Coordinates of C-alpha atoms and ligand atoms in Angstrom, one line a residue:
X41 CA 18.4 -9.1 -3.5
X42 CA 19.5 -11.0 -0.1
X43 CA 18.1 -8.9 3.1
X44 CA 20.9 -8.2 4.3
X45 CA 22.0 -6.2 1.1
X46 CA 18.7 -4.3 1.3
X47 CA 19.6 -3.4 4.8
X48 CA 23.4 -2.3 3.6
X49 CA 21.6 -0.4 1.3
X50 CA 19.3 1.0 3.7
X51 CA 22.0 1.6 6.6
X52 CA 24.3 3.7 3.7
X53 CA 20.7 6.2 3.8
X54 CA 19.9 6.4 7.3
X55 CA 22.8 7.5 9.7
X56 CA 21.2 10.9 10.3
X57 CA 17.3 9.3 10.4
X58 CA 15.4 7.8 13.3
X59 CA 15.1 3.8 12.1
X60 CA 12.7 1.8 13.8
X61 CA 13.2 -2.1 12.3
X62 CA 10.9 -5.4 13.2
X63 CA 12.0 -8.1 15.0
X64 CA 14.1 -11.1 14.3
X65 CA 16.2 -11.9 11.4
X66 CA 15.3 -7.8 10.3
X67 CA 17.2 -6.5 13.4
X68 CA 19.5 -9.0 13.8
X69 CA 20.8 -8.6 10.5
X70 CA 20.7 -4.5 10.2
X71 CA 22.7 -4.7 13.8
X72 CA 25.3 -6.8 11.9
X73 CA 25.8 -4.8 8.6
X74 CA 25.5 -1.1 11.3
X75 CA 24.7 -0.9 15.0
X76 CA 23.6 2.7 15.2
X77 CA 22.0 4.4 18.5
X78 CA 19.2 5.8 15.4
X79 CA 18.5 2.1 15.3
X80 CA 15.5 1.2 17.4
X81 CA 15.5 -2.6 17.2
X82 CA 11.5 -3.8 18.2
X83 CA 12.7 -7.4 19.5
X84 CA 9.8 -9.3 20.0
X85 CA 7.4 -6.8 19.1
X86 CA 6.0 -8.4 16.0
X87 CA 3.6 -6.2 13.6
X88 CA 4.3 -2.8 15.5
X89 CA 7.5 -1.2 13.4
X90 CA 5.0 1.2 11.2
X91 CA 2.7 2.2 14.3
X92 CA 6.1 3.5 16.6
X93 CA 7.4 5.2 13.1
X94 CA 3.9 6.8 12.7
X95 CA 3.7 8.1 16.3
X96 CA 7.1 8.9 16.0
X97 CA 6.6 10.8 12.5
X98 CA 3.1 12.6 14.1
X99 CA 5.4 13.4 17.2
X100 CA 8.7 14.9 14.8
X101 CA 6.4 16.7 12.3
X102 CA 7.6 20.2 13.6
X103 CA 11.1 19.1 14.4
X104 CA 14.0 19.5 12.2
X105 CA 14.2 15.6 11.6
X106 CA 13.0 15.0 8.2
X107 CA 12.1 11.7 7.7
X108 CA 11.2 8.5 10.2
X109 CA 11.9 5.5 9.0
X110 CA 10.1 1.9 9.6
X111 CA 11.8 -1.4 8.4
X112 CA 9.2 -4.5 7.7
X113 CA 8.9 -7.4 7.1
X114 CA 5.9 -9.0 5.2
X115 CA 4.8 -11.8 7.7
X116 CA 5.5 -8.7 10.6
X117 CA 3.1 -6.1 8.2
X118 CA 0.2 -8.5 8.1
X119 CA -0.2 -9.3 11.7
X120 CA -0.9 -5.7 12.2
X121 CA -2.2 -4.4 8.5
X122 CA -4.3 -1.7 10.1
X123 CA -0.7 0.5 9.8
X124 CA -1.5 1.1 6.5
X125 CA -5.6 2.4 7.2
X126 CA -4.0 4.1 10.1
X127 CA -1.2 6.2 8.2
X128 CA -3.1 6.9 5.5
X129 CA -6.1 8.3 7.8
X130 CA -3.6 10.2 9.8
X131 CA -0.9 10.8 7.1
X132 CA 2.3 11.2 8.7
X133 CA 4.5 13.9 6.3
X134 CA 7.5 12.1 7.6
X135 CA 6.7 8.5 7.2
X136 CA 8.7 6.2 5.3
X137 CA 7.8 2.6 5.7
X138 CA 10.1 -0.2 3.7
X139 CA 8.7 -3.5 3.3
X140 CA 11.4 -6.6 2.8
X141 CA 8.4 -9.1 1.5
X142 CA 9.8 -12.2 0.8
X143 CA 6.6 -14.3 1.1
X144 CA 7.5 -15.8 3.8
X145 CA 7.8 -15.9 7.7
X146 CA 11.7 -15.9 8.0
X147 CA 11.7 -17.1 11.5
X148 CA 9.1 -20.3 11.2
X149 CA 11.1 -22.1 8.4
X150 CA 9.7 -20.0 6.2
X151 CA 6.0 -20.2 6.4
X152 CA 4.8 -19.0 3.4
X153 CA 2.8 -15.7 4.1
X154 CA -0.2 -14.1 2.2
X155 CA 2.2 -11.8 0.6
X156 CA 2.4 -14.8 -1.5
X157 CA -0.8 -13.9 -3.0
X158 CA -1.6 -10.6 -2.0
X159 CA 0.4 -7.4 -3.2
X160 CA 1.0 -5.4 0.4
X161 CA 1.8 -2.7 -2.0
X162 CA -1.3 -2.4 -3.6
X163 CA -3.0 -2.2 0.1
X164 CA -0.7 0.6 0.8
X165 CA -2.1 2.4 -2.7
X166 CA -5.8 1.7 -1.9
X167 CA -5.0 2.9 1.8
X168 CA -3.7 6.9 0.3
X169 CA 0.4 6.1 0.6
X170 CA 2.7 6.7 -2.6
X171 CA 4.3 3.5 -3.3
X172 CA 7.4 3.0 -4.4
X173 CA 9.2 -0.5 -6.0
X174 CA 12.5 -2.0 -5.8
X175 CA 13.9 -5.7 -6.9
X176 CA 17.8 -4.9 -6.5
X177 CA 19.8 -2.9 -4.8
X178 CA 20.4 0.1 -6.8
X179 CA 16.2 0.4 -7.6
X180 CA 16.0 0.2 -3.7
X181 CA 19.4 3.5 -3.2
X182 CA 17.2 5.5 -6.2
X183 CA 13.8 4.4 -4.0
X184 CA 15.3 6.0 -1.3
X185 CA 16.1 8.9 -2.5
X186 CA 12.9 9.5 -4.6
X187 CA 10.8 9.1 -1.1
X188 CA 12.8 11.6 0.7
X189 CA 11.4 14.1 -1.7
X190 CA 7.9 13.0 -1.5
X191 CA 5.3 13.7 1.0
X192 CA 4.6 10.8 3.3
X193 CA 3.0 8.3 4.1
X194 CA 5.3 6.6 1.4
X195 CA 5.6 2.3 1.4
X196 CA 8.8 1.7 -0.3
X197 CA 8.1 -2.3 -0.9
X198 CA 11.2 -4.2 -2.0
X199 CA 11.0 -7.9 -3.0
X200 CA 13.7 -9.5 -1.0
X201 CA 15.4 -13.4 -1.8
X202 CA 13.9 -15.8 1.0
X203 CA 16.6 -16.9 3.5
X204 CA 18.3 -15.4 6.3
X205 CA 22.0 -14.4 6.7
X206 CA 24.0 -17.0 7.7
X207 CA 26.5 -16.5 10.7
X208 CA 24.8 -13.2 12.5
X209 CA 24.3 -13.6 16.2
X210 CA 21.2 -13.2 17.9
X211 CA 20.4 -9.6 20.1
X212 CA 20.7 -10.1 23.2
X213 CA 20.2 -6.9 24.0
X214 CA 18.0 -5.4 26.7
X215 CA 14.6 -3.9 24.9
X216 CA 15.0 -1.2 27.7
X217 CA 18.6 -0.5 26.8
X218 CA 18.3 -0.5 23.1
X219 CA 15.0 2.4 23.4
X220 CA 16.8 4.0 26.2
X221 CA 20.3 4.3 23.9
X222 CA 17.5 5.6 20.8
X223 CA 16.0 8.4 23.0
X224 CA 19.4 9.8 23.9
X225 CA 20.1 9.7 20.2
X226 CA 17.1 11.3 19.2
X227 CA 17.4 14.1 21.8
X228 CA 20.6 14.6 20.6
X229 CA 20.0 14.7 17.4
X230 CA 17.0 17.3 18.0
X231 CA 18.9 19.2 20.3
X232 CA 22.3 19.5 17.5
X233 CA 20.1 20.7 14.7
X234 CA 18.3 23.3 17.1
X235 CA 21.5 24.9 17.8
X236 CA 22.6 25.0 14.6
Ligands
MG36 MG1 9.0 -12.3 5.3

C-alpha cells in the first residue's frame, strides 16, 4: 500500500472528523487526494500530530464530535514517543492515532528509522492503546471502522510502501491560515450538531 492510497482511504472516512496529519510528504499528499477545512496540516511541526489530537480529544470529550483523528508518520512518532505514555496515562475516549510506518524518514532520502527494528505498535500495546493492523487498503477501510467502535486511545498502525507521491506540490500555505480555516470548521461543526 502507497501512502497516498492509505490517505484516499483515510480521506473517504473522515469528512465529518477533525484530522490533524504530520508534516511533509503526509500533508502534502492528503491535501492532494482532499483539501478539507477538518484537515489541520502541522507543517513543520515534526513529532506533535498525536499530542494536538490528544488535547484536542480531552478538549471534545463532551462534544458531539465523536472521534479525533491524528495521521503519523513513523520517523515523526519517534521524535516525540512520549504520545503514546501520555495517551495511555490520560486516555483520550476519542483518540484515533494512524501510523503510516514505512521505516523510513520520507523526507531525508529515506533514512531508515527504528521502526525498522522496533514494532511502534507493540509500544502502543505496552503503553494501554488497542491496536489495530492494516497492510492494504481494504484491512486499513475495515480498521477504520472497527476503531470507531472502540474506546480510545486506539493506534491504528498501517505498514505503508517506502516512497513518496510523485508530482504533488509542496504547501505553501500559511500555518496561521491553515489552523485559523480548522477552528472555523470545528466551530462549525460543533455549533451544526448542537442545533440539531
Ligand atoms: Mg516514515
Amino acid at each position: 500500500m502507497r501512502r497516498i492510497q492509505a490517505l484516499e482511504v483515510l480521506a473517504a472516512h473522515t469528512e465529518r472528523l477533525p484530522v490533524v496529519v504530520t508534516c511533509a510528504a503526509s500533508s502534502r499528499e492528503l491535501a492532494a487526494v482532499a483539501d478539507r477545512p477538518n484537515h489541520l496540516y502541522l507543517l513543520d511541526s515534526m513529532g506533535l500530530a498525536g499530542s494536538v489530537a490528544t488535547g484536542l480529544a480531552l478538549a471534545l470529550a463532551g462534544s458531539p464530535v465523536p472521534r479525533v483523528v491524528a495521521i503519523e508518520g513513523d520517523g515523526s512518532l519517534l521524535m516525540n514517543p512520549n504520545v503514546l505514555a501520555t495517551g495511555g496515562f490520560l486516555a483520550p475516549r476519542k483518540l484515533l492515532m494512524v501510523l503510516l510506518d514505512n521505516g523510513v524518514y520520507g523526507a531525508t532520502a529515506n533514512l531508515p528509522t527504528h521502526a525498522t527494528r522496533v514494532d511502534l505498535g507493540r509500544l502502543a500495546d505496552a503503553a494501554g492503546w488497542r491496536v489495530l493492523r492494516a497492510e492494504d487498503p481494504d484491512r486499513l477501510g475495515d480498521g477504520l471502522a472497527e476503531a470507531m467502535l472502540l474506546d480510545g486511545p486506539v493506534l491504528l498502525h498501517a505498514r505503508i510502501e517506502v516512497g513518496n507521491a510523485p508530482d504533488v506540490p509542496k504547501l505553501l500555505e500559511d500555518p496561521v491560515v491553515i489552523a485559523r480555516r480548522f477552528q472555523g470548521w470545528l466551530a462549525g461543526r460543533h455549533e451544526g450538531r448542537s442545533r440539531s
